[in-house]
CSV table of C-alpha atoms in Angstrom, one decimal:
chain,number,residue,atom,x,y,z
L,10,UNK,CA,90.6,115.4,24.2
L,11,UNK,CA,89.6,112.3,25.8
L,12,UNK,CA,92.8,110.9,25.3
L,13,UNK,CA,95.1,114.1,25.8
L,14,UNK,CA,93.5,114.3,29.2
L,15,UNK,CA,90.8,112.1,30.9
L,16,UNK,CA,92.4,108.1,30.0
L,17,UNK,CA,96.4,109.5,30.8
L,18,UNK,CA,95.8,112.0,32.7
L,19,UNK,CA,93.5,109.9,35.5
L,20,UNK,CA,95.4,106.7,35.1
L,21,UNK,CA,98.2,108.9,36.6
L,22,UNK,CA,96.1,110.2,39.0
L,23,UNK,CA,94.8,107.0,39.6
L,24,UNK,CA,97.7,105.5,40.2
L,25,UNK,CA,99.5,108.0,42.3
L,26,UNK,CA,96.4,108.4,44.7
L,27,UNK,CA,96.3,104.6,44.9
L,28,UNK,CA,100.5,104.4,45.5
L,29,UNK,CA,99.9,107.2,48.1
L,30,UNK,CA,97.0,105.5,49.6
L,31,UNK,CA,99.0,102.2,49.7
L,32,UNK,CA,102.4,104.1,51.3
L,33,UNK,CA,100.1,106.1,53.5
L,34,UNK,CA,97.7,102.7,54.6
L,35,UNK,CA,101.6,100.7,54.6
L,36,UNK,CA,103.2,103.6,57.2
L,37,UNK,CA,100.0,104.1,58.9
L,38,UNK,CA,100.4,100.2,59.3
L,39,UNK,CA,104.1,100.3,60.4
L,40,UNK,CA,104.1,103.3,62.4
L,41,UNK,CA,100.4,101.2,64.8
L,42,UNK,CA,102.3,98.0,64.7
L,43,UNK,CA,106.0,99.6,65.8
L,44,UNK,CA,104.0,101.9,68.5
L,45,UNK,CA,102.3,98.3,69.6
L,46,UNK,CA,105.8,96.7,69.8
L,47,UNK,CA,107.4,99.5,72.0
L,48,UNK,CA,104.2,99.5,74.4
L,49,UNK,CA,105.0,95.8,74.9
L,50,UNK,CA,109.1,96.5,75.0
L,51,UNK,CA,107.6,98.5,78.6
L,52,UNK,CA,106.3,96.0,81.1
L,53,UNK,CA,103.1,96.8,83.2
L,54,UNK,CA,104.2,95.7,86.9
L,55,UNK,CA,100.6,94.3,87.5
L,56,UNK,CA,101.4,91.4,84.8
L,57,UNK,CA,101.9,87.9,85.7
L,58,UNK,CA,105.1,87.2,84.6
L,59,UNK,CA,106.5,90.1,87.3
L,60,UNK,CA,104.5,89.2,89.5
L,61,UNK,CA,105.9,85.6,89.9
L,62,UNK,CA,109.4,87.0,89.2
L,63,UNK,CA,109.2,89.3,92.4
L,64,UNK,CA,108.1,86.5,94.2
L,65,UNK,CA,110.8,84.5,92.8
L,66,UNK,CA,113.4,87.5,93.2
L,67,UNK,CA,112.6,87.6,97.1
L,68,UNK,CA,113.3,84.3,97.6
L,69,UNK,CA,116.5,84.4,95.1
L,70,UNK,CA,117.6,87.5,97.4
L,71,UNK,CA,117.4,85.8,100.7
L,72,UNK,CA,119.2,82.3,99.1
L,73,UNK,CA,122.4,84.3,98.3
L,74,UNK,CA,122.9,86.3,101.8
L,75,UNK,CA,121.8,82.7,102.9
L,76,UNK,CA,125.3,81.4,100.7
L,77,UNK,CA,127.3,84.6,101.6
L,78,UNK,CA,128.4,83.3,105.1
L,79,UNK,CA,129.8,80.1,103.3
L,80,UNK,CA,133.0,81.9,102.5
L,81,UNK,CA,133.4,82.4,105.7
L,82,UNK,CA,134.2,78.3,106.6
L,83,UNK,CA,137.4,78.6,104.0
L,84,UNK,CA,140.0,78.7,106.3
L,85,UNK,CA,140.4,75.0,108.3
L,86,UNK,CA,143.3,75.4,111.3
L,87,UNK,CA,145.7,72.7,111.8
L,88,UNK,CA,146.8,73.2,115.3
L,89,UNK,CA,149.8,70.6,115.3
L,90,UNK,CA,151.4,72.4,112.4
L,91,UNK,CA,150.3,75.6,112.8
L,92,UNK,CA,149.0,76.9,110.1
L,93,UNK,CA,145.9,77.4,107.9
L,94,UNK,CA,145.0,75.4,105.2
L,95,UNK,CA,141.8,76.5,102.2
L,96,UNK,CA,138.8,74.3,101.8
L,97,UNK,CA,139.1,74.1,97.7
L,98,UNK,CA,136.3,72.2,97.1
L,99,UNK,CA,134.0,74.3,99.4
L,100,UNK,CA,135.3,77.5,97.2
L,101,UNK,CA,134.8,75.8,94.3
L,102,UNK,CA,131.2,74.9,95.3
L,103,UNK,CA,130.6,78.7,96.7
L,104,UNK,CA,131.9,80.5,93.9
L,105,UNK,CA,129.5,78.8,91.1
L,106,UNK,CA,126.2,79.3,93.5
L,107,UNK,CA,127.3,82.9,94.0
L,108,UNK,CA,128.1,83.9,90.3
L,109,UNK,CA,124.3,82.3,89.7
L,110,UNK,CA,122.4,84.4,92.2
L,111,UNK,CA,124.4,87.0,90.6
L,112,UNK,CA,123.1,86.6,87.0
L,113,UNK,CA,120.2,86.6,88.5
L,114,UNK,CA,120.3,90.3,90.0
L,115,UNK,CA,121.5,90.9,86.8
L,116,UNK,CA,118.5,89.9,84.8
L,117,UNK,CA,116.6,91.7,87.2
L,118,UNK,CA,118.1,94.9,87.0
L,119,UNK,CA,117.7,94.8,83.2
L,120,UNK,CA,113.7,93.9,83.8
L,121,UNK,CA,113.9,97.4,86.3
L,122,UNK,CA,114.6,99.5,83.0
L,123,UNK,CA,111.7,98.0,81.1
L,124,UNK,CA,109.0,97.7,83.7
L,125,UNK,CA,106.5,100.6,83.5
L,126,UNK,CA,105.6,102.6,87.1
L,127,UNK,CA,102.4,104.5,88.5
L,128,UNK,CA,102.7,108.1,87.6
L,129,UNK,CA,100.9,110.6,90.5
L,130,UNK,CA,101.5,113.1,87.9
L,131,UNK,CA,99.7,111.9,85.0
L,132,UNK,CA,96.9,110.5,87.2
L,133,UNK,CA,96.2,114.2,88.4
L,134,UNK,CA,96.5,115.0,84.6
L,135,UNK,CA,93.4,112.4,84.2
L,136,UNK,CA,95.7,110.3,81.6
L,137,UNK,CA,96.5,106.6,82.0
L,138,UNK,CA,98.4,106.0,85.5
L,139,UNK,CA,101.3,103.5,83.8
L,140,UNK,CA,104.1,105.6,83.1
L,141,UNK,CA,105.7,103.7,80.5
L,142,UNK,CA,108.7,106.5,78.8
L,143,UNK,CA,112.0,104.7,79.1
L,144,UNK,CA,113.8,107.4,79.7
L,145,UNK,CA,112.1,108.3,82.8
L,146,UNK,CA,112.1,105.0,83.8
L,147,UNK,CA,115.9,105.1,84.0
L,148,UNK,CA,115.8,108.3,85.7
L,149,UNK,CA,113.5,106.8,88.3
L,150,UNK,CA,115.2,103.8,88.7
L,151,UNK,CA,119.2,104.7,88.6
L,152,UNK,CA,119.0,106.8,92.1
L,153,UNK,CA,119.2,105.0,94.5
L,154,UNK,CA,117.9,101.8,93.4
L,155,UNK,CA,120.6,101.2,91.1
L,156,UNK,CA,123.6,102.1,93.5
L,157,UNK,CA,121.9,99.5,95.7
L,158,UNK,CA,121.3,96.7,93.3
L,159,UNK,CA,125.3,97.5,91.9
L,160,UNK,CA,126.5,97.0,95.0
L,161,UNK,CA,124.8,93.6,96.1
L,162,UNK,CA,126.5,91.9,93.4
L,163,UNK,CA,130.2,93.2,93.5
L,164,UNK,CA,132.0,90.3,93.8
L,165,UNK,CA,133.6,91.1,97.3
L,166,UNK,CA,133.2,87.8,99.3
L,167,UNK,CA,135.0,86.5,96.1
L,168,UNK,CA,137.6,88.6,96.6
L,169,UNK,CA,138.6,89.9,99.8
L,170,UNK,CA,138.0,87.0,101.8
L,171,UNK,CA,141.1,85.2,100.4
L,172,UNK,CA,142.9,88.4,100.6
L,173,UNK,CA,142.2,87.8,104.2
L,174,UNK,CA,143.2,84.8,104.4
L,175,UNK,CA,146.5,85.4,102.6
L,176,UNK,CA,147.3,87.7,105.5
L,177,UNK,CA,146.7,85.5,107.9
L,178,UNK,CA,149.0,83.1,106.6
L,179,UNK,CA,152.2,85.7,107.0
L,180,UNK,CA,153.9,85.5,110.3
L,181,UNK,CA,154.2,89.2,110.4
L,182,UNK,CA,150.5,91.1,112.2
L,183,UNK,CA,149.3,93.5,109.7
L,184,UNK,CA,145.7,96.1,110.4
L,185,UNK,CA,145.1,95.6,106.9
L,186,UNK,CA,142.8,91.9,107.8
L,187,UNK,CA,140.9,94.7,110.2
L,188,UNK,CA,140.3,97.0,107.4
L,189,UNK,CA,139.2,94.3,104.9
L,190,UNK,CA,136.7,92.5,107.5
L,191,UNK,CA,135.2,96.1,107.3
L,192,UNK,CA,134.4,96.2,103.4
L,193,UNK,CA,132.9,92.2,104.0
L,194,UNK,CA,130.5,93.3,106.3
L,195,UNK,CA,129.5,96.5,104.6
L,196,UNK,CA,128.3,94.6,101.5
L,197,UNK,CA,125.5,92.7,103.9
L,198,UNK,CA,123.9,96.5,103.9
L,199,UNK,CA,122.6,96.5,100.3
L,200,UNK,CA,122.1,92.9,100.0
L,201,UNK,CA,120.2,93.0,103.7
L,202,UNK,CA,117.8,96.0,103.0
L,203,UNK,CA,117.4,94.4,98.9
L,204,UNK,CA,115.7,91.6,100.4
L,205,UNK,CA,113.4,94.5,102.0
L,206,UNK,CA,113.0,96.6,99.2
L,207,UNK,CA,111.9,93.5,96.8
L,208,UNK,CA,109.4,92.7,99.4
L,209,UNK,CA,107.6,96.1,99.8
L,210,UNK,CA,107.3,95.7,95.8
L,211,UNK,CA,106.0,92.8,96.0
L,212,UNK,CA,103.1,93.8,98.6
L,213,UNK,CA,102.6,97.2,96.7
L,214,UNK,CA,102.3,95.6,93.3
L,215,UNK,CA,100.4,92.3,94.8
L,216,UNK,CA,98.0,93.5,97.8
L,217,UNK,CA,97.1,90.0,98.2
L,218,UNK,CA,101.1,89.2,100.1
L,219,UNK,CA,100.3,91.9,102.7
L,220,UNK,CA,97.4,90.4,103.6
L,221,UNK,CA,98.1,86.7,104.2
L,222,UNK,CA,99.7,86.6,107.8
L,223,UNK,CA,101.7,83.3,107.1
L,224,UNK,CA,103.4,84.4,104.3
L,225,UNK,CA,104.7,87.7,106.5
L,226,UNK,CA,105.2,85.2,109.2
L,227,UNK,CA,106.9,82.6,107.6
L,228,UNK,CA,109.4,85.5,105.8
L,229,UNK,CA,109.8,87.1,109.7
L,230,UNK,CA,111.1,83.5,111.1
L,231,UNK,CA,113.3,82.9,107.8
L,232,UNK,CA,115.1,86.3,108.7
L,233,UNK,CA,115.6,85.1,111.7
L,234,UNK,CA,117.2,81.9,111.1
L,235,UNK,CA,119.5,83.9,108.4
L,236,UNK,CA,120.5,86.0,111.4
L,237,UNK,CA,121.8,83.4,113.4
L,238,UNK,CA,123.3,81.6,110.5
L,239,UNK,CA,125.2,84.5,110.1
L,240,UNK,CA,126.4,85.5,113.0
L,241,UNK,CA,127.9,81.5,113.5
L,242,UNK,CA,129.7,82.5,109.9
L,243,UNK,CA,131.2,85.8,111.3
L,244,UNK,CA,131.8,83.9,114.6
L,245,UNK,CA,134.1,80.5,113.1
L,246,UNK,CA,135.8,83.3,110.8
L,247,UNK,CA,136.5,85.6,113.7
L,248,UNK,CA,137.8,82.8,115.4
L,249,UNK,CA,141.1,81.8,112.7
L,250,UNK,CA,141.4,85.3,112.6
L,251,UNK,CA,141.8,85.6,116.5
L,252,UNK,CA,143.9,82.4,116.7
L,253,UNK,CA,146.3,83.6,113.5
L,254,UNK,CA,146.2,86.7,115.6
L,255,UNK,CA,148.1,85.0,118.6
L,256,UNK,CA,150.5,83.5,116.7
L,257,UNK,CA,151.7,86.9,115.0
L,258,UNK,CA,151.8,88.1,118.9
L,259,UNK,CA,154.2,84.9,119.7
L,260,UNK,CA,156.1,85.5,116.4
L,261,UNK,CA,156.7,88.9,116.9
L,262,UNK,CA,158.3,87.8,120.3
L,263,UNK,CA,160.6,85.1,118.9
L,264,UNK,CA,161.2,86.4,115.3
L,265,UNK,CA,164.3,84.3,114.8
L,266,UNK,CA,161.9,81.1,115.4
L,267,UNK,CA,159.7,82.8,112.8
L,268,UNK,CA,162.2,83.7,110.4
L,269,UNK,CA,162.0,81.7,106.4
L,270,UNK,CA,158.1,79.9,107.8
L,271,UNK,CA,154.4,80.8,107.2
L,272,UNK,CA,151.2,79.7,108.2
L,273,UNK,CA,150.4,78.1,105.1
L,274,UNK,CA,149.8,74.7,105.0
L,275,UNK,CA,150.1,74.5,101.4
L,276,UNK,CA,154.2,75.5,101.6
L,277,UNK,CA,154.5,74.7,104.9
L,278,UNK,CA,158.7,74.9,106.3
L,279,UNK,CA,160.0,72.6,108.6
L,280,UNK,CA,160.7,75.2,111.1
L,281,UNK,CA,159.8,74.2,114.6
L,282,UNK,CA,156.8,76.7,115.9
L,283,UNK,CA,155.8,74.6,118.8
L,284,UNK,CA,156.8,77.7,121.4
L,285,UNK,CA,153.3,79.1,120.2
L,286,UNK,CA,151.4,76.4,122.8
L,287,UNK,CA,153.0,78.3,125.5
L,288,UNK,CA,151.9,82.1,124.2
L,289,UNK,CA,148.2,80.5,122.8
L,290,UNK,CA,147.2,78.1,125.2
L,291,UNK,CA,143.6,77.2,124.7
L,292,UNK,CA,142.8,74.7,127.1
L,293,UNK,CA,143.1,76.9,130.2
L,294,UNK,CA,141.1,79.4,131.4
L,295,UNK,CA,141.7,83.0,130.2
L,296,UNK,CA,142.3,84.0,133.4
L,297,UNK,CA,145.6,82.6,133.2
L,298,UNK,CA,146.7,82.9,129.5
L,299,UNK,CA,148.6,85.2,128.3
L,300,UNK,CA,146.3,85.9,125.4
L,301,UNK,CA,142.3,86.8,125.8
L,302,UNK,CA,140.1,85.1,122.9
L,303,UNK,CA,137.1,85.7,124.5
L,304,UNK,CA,134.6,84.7,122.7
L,305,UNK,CA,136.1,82.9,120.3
L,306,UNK,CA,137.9,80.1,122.9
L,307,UNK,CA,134.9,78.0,122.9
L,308,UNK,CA,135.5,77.4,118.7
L,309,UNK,CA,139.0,76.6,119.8
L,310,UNK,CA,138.3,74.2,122.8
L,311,UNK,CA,135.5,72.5,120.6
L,312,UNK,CA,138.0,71.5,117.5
L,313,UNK,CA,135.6,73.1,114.9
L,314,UNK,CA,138.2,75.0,113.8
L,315,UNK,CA,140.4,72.0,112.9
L,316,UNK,CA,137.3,69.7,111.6
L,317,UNK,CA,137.1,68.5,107.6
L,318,UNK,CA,133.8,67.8,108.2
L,319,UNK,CA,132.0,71.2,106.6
L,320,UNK,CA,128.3,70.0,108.2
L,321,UNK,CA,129.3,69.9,111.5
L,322,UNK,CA,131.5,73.5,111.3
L,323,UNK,CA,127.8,74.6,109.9
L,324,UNK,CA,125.7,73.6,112.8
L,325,UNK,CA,128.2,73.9,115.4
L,326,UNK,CA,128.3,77.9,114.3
L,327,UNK,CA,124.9,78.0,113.6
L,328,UNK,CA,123.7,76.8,116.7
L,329,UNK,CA,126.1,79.3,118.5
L,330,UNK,CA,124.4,82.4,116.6
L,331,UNK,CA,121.3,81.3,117.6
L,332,UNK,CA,122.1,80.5,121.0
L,333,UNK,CA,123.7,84.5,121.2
L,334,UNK,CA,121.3,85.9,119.2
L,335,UNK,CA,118.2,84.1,121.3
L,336,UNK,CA,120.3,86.0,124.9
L,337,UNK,CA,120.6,89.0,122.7
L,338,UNK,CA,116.6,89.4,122.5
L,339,UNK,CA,116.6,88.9,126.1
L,340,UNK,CA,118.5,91.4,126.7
L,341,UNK,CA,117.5,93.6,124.9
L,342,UNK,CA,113.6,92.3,126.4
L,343,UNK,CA,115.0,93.3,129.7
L,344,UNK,CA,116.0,96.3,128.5
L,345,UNK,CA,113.1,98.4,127.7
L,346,UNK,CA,111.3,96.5,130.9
């Protein structure tokens, strides 16, 4: 009997509880340490690490609308030839810095879908405040945040503004440069109120940022350099497009002197455009010119337009944005008095 039942019998037993114990203690194992692993897959917003990368993303954020206005200086004039040449190198140079700040925007939007947030809901529930389901982390972050964060890195700049160019280089006056200069400066929307948006993170996640004065001070006067560095881009580029505007205007009056040339200096003809002077005068006052640049003559009287020298097409504009923007706060100053 022993051996029909207890030795056979509980060895089986014995072994099957102990197989079911070890599968049971193995899953219990697998299922704590794959629980552990997707609770650390979801980022708590109060760690370190984000903390320095929302400091660093700030900073990244106002670099690139910082770099934005540099496309802005491709098109050099040559007013002896008339037409418009492309600073390659400065492209060149652009192009790689922009597709960097890029990447980063990139990396951070992927760090948006893994980074836990502060539930209301589950702190009236009396559970733990860090909401860290993935799904509704997407939901939370995809509208608007998303739209916003898409739409700072479309590669506009990259794209239209030698579009632009391009059509300022045809003898023939099109609205589509108009249209274009539109979609540029609607893309400084996103990447203007990002820089805003990282920063209330930052202050809401660190309370320490909101509370040191310098730090809000010394963000305050680095938006308000970027203003007038910005406005001196839009200025110098408003300016070729203002001057290529006035010789369309003389072209369209002679079109047989127009006819077989362009404005590029690239594949420049040896057609004779020197009626233009006559039609675009720029060293007379606009009182007597038969064209109005307004404020664009002083970048034509100053040879800015025509300089190689990138620094001094830089400062020249950027001391003119913060020359107009400095009046424009006094205006405005006088204005509610």
């Amino acid at each position: 009997m022993s051996y029909l039942c207890y030795p056979r019998g509980n060895s089986a037993s014995k072994d099957d509880i102990e197989g079911q114990g070890q599968v049971l203690k193995n899953g219990g194992g697998d299922s704590v340490k794959e629980t552990k692993t997707l609770k650390t897959y979801i980022l708590d917003p109060s760690e370190k690490f984000l903390k320095r990368w929302s400091v660093g993303f700030v900073l990244s954020c106002v670099t690139a609308v910082a770099l934005d206005p540099l496309f802005f200086y491709l098109p050099v004039i040559n007013q002896s030839k008339k037409c418009i040449g492309f600073d390659s190198r400065l492209w060149k140079t652009t192009l790689v810095l922009r597709s960097f700040f890029d990447i980063i925007h990139l990396l951070n939007i992927i760090l948006q879908f893994r980074t836990g947030f502060v539930d209301e809901e589950l702190r009236k529930q009396g559970k733990p405040e860090l909401n860290t389901d993935a799904w509704k982390i997407a939901q939370k972050y995809l509208w608007p945040w998303f739209l916003f964060d898409i739409l700072s890195i479309l590669p506009i700049p990259q794209v239209v503004v030698p579009i632009i160019i391009s059509e300022m280089r045809g003898t023939e006056s099109t609205n589509k440069v108009k249209f274009l200069n539109a979609i540029v400066l609607f893309q400084y929307v996103p990447r203007v109120y990002q820089i805003y948006l990282s920063w209330r993170k930052l202050i809401t996640n660190d309370k320490k940022f909101d509370r040191i004065i310098l730090v809000k001070a010394s963000l305050n006067f680095i938006l308000y350099i970027l203003a007038g560095h910005v406005l001196g881009a839009f200025w110098y580029f408003f300016s070729t497009q203002r001057l290529a505007a006035c010789w369309h205007v003389a072209c369209d009056q002679n079109r047989t002197r127009c006819y077989g040339t362009s404005f590029n200096c690239s594949d420049r003809s040896s057609g004779d455009l020197s009626f233009i002077n006559d039609i675009c005068p720029i060293n007379v006052p606009n009182t007597t010119s038969t064209f109005d640049f307004g404020i664009f003559l002083l970048a034509l009287q100053s040879g800015v337009l025509e300089s190689p020298d990138f620094p001094q097409k830089l400062f020249f504009s950027f001391w003119w944005g913060m020359r107009n923007l400095r009046f424009a706060h006094i205006r405005l100053l006088f204005f509610y008095i």
